[in-house]
Coordinates of C-alpha atoms and ligand atoms in Angstrom, one line a residue:
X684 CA 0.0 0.0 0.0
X685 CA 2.6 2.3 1.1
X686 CA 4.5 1.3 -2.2
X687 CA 1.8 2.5 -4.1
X688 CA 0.9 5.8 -2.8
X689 CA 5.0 6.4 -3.3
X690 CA 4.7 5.4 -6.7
X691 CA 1.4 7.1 -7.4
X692 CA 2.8 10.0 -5.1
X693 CA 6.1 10.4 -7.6
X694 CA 3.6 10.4 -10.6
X695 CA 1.9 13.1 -9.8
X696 CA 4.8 15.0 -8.9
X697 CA 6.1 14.2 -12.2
X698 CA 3.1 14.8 -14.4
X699 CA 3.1 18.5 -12.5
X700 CA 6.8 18.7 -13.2
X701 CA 5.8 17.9 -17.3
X702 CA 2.9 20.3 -17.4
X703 CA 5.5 23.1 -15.7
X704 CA 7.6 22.6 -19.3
X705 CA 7.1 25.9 -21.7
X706 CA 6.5 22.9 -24.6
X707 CA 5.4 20.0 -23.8
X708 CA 6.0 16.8 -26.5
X709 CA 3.0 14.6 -25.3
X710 CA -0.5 14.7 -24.8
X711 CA -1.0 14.5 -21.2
X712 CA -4.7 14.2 -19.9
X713 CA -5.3 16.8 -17.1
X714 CA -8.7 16.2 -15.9
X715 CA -8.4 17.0 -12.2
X716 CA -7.7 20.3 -10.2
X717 CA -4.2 19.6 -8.6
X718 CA -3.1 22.2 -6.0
X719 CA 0.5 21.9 -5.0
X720 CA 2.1 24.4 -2.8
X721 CA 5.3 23.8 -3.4
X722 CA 8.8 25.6 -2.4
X723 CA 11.1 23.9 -5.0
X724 CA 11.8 26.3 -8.1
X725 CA 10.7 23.9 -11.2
X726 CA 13.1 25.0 -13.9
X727 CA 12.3 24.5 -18.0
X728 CA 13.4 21.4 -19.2
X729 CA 15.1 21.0 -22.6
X730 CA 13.0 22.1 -25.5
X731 CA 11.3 18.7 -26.8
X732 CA 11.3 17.3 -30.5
X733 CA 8.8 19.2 -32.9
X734 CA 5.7 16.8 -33.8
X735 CA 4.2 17.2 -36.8
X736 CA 0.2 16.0 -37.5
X737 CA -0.3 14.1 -40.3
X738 CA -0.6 15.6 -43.6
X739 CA -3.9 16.2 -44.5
X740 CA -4.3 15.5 -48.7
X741 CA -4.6 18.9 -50.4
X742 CA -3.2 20.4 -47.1
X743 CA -4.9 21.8 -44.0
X744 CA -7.0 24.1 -46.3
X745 CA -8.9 22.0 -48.4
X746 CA -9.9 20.1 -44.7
X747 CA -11.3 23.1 -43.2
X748 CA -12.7 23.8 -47.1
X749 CA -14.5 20.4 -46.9
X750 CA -15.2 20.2 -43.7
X751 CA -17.2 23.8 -43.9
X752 CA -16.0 25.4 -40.9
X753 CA -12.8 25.9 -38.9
X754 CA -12.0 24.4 -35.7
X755 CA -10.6 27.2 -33.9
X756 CA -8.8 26.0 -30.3
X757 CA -9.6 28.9 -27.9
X758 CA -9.7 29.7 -24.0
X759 CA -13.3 30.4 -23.6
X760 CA -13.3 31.5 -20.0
X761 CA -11.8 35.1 -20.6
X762 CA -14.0 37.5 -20.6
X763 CA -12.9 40.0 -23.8
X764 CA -11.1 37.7 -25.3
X765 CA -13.1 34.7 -25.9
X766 CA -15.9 33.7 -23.3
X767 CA -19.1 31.5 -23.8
X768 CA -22.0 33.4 -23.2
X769 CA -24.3 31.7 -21.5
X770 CA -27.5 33.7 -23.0
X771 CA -26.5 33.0 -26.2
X772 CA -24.7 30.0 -26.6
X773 CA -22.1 32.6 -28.5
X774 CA -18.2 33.0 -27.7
X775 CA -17.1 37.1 -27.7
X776 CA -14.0 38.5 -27.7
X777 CA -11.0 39.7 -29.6
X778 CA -9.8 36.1 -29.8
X779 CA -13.0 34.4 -30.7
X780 CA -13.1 37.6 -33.3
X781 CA -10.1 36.6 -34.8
X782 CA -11.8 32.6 -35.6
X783 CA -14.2 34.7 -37.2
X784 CA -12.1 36.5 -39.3
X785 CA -10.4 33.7 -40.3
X786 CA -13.8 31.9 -41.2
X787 CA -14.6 34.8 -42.9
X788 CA -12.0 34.9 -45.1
X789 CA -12.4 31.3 -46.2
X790 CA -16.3 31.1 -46.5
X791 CA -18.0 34.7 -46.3
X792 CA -19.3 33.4 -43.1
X793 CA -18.6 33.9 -39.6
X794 CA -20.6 31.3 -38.1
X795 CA -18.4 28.7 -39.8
X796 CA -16.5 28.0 -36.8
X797 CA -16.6 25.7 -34.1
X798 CA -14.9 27.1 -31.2
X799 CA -13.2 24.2 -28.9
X800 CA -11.8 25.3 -25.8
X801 CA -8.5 24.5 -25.0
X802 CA -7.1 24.3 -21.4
X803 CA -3.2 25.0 -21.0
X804 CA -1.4 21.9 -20.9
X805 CA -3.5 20.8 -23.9
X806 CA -2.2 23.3 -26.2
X807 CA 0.6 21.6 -27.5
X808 CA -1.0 18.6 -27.9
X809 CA -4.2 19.7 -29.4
X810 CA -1.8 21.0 -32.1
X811 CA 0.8 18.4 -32.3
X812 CA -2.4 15.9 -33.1
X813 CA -3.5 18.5 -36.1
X814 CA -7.4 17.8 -33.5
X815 CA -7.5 22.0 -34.1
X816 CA -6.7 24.0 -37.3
X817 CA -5.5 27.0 -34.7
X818 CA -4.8 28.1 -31.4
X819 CA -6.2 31.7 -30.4
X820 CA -5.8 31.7 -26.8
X821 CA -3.4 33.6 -24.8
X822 CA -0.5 31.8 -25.6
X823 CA 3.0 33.4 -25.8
X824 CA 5.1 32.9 -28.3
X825 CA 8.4 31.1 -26.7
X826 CA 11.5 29.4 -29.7
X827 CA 10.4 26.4 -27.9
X828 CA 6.5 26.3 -28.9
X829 CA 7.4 27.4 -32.0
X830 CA 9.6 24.4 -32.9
X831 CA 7.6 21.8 -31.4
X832 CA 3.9 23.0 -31.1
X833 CA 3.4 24.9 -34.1
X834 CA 3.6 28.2 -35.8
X835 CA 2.8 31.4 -34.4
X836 CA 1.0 33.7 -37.0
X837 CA 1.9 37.6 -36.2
X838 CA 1.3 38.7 -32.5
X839 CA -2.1 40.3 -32.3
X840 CA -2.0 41.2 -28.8
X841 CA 1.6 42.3 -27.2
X842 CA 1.3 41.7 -23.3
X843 CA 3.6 41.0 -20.6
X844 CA 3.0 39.2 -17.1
X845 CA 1.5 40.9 -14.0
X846 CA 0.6 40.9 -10.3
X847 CA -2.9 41.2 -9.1
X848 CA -3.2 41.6 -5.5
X849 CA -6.0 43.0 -3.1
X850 CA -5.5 47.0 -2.6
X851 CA -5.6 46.4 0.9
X852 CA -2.1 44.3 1.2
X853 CA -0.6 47.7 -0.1
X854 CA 1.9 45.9 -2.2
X855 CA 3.7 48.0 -4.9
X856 CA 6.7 46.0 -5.8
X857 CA 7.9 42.5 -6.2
X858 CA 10.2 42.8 -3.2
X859 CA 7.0 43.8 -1.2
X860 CA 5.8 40.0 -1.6
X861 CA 8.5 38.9 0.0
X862 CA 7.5 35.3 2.2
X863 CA 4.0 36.3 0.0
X864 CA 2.4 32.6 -1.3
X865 CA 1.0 33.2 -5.2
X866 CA -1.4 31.6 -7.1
X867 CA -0.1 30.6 -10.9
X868 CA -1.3 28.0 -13.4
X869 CA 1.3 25.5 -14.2
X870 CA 2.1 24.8 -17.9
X871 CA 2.5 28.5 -18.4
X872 CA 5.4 31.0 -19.3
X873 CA 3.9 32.8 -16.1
X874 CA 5.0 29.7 -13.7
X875 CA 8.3 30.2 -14.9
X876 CA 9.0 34.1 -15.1
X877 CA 7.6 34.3 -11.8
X878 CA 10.3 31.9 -10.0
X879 CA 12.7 33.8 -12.1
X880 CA 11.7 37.4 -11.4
X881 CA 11.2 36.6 -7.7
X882 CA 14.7 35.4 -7.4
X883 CA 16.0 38.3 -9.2
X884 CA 14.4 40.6 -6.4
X885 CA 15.6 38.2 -3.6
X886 CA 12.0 37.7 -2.5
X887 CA 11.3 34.4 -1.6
X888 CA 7.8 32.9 -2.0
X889 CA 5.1 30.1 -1.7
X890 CA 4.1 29.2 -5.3
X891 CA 0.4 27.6 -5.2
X892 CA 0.0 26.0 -8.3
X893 CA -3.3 24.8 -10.1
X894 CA -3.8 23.3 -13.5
X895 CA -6.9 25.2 -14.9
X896 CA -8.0 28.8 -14.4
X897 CA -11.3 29.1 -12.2
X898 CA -9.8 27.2 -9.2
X899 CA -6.6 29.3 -9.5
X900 CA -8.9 32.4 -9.4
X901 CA -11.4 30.8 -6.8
X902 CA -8.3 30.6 -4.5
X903 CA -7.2 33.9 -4.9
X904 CA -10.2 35.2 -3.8
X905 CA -11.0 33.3 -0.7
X906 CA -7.8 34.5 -0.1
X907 CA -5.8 31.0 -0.2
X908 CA -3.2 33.2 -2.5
X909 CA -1.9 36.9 -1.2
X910 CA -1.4 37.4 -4.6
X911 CA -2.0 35.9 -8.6
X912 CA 0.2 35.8 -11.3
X913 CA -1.0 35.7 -15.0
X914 CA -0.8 37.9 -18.2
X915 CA -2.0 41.8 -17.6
X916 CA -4.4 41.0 -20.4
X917 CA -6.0 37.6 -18.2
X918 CA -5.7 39.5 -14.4
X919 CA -7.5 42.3 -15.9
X920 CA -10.2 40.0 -17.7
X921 CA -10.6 37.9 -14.5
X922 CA -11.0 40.9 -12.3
X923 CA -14.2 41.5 -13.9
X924 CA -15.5 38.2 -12.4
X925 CA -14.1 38.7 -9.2
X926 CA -17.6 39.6 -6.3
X927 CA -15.4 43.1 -5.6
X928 CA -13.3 43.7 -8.7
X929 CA -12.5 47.4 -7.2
X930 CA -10.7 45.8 -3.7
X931 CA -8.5 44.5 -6.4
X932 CA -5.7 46.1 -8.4
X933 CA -2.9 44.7 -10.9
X934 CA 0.3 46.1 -9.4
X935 CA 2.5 48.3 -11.8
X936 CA 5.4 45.6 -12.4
X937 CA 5.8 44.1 -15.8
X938 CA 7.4 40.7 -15.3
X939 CA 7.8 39.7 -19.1
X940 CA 7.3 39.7 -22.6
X941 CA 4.5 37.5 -23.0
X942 CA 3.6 38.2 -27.1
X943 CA 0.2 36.5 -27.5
X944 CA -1.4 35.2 -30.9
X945 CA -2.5 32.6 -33.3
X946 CA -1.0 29.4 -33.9
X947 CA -1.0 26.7 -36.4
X948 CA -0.1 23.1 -36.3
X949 CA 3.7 22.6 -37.9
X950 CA 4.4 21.2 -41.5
X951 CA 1.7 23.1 -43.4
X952 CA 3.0 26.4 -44.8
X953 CA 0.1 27.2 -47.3
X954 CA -2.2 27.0 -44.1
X955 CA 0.2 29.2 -42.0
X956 CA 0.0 31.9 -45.1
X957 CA -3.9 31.6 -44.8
X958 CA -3.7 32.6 -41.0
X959 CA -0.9 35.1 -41.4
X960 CA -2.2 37.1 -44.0
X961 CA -5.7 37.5 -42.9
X962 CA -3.8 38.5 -39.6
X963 CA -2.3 41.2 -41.1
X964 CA -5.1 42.1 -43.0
X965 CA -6.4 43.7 -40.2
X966 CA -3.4 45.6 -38.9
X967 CA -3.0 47.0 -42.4
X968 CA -7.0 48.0 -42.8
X969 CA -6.3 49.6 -39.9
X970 CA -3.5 51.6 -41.1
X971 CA -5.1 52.2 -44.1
X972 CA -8.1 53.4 -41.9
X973 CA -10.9 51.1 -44.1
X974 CA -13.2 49.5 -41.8
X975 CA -15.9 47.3 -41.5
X976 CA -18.1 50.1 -42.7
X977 CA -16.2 51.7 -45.9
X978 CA -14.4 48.3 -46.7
X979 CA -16.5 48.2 -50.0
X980 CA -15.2 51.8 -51.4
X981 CA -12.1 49.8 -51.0
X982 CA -12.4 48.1 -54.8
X983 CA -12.3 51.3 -56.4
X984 CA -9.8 53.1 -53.9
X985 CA -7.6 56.0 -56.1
X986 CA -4.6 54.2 -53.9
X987 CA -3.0 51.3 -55.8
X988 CA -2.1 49.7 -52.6
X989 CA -5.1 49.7 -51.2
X990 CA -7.2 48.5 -54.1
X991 CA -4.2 45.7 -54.5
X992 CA -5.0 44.4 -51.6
X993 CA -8.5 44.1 -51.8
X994 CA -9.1 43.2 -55.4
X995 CA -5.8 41.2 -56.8
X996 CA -6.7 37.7 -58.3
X997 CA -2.9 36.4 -57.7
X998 CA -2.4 37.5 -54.3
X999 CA -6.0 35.4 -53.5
X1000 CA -4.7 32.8 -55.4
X1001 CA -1.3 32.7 -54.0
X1002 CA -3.1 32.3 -50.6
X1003 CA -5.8 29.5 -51.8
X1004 CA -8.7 32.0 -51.2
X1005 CA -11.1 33.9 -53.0
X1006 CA -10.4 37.5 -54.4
X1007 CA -12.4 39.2 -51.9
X1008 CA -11.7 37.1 -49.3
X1009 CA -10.4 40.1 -47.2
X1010 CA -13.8 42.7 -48.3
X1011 CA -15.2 39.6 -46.1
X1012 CA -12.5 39.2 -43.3
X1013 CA -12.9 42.9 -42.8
X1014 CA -16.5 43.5 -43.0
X1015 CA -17.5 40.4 -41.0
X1016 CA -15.1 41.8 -37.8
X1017 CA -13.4 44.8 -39.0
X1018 CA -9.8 46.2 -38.9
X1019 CA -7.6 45.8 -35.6
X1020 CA -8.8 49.2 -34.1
X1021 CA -12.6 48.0 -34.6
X1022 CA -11.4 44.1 -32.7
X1023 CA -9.8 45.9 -30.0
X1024 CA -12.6 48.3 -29.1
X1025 CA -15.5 45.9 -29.5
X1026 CA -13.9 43.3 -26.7
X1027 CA -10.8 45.3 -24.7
X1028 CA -11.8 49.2 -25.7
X1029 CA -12.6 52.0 -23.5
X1030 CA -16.6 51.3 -23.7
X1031 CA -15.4 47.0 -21.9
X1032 CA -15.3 46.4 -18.7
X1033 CA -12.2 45.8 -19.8
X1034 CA -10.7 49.4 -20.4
X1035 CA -7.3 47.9 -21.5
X1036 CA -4.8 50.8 -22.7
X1037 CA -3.4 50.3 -26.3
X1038 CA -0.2 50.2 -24.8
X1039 CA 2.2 48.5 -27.8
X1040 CA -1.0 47.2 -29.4
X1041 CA -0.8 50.6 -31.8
X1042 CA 0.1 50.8 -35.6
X1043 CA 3.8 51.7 -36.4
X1044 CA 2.4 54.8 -37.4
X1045 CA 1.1 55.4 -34.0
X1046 CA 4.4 54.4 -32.2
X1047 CA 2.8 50.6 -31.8
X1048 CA 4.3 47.4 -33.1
X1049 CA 1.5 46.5 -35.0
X1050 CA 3.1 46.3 -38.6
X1051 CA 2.0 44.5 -42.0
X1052 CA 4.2 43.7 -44.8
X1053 CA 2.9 44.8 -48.0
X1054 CA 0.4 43.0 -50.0
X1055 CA 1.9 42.8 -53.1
Ligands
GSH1716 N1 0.6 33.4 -21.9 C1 1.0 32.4 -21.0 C2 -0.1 32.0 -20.0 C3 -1.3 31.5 -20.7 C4 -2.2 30.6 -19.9 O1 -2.5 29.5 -20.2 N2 -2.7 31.2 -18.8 C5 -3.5 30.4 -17.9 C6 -3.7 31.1 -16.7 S1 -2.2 31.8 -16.0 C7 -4.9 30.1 -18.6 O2 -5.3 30.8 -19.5 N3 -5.6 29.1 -18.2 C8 -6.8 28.7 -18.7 C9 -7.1 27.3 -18.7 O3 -6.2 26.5 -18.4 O4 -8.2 26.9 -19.1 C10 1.4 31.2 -21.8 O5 1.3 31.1 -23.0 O6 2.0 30.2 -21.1

């Protein structure tokens, strides 16, 4: 018996070791909340061996072409960036906006999607198996997950790691957390920079760690945590849910750079091209200042570029798509500016500040390459 709960015991320990790794190679089945306060730093292990899914005749395009509709892998519990409505059945957000887009592109139709939400250690996995077409769910692009999850398409939302803590503790800096125990999801970049930026600081800590978001969140507020640790983007969206979202705040320390954006399984670049371009089609809409509104004036724009882009039967072809497929990416969900306000603008809940998420005509790093 005793050998048993050992072995059992070292299992578990490993399996939270595993999920702690920026890329994980295997599938791994995480069904139960595990809560692990530990005080042993778990450092990255070696970045694992990319794993391709099997090629799909014609390519990943002509699936999702015959299939009818994309399988788009998302969070689903974030409000603002993509959250199931309960009233409706629908998923919002600037994430769940971006499936759409993509849909939109390929059919003319944004309800061509089936949204399956992904938890966080089943992101690698859920591409590695090819079981999702993409990934849009707050998931930072690491040289690890690149080269063994799959390909990140541009970043569409530039964030970095955070503290949220409740006012009342008066914390202000990292150091102020000293002996502090923190919530943080394992299977994250989070779990990681947090060990790392503690230690720079000197501040020891209590890491609590949890495998899937509500319990992590749950224990913060019945104040199991002193603090939690996520992406600005997800402590910001979570505070909305919190019962007293003002006795919060996220303390002014940036921890990371945690770029956030689509991602695509490995070993299919005319699919990655597909993603990527209708990516940028909205940063450069957005530039261009044609919206979801005056999209159509864009056929007979006076600027080259700009009717190019819109119109041009061998820059659709070159991409597998029709020759208006980005009229319909636009119209459906609009350019960047329009995404961002609808789910993250100053009119949400959400309030988030553009911050880096700008044009590079604004100062931003929001940038297209030309469509040409
Ligand atoms: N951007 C970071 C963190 C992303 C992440 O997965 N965050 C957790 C919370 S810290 C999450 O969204 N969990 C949702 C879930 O597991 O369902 C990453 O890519 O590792």
């Amino acid at each position: 018996m005793k050998k048993l709960t050992l072995v059992l015991l070292t299992l578990s320990i490993i399996a939270v070791i595993a999920a702690c790794a920026p890329a994980p190679a295997a599938p791994q089945v995480v069904k139960e909340t595990v809560i692990v306060p530990q005080t042993v730093v778990v450092q990255p292990t070696a970045a694992p061996a990319a794993t391709k899914p099997p090629a799909a005749p014609g390519g990943r395009l002509a699936l999702v072409k015959s299939r009818g509709k994309l399988i788009c892998g998302v969070n689903g519990s974030q409000p603002g960036f993509s959250f199931l409505e309960k009233a409706t059945g629908e998923f919002t957000g600037f994430d769940a906006d971006y499936c759409r887009a993509i849909a939109a592109a390929i059919f003319g139709d944004v309800k061509a999607v089936e949204y399956r939400p992904i938890n966080t250690p089943q992101r690698g996995p859920a591409l590695q198996t090819g079981e999702i077409d993409v990934l849009i769910r707050n998931t930072t692009w690491t040289s690890s997950r690149d080269t063994a999850w799959g390909l990140f398409a541009p970043t569409t939302f530039y964030d970095g790691q955070g503290m949220m803590v409740p006012k009342k503790l008066g914390a202000k800096t990292l150091k102020d957390l000293k002996g502090a125990t923190i919530c943080v999801q394992t299977g994250t970049t989070t779990e990681l920079n947090l060990a790392d930026q503690m230690r720079a600081v000197g501040a020891d800590f209590k890491p609590v760690v949890f495998q899937d978001q509500d319990p992590t969140y749950a224990a913060y507020e019945e104040g199991r945590c002193d603090a939690v640790t996520s992406d600005k983007s997800q402590l910001a969206s979570r505070r909305t849910l919190l019962k007293k979202p003002n006795d919060h705040e996220i303390m002014d320390v940036t921890m990371s750079k945690e770029p956030l954006g689509p991602v695509v399984p490995l070993g299919d670049d005319a699919w990655f091209n597909v993603v990527k371009w209708v990516v940028f089609a909205t940063f450069q809409a957005d530039e261009w200042g044609v919206t979801s509104k005056n999209v159509d004036n864009a056929v007979n724009s006076p600027d080259p570029n700009i009717k190019r882009m819109f119109t041009d039967v061998d820059l659709a072809k070159g991409l597998g798509l029709e020759k208006d497929w980005a009229i319909k990416a636009i119209k459906a969900v609009g350019n960047y500016s329009e995404i961002y306000d609808r789910s993250l603008g100053p009119s949400t809940p959400l309030n988030l500040p553009r911050g880096p998420n700008k044009m590079w005509t604004q100062g931003g790093l929001l940038y297209a390459p030309p469509y040409r």
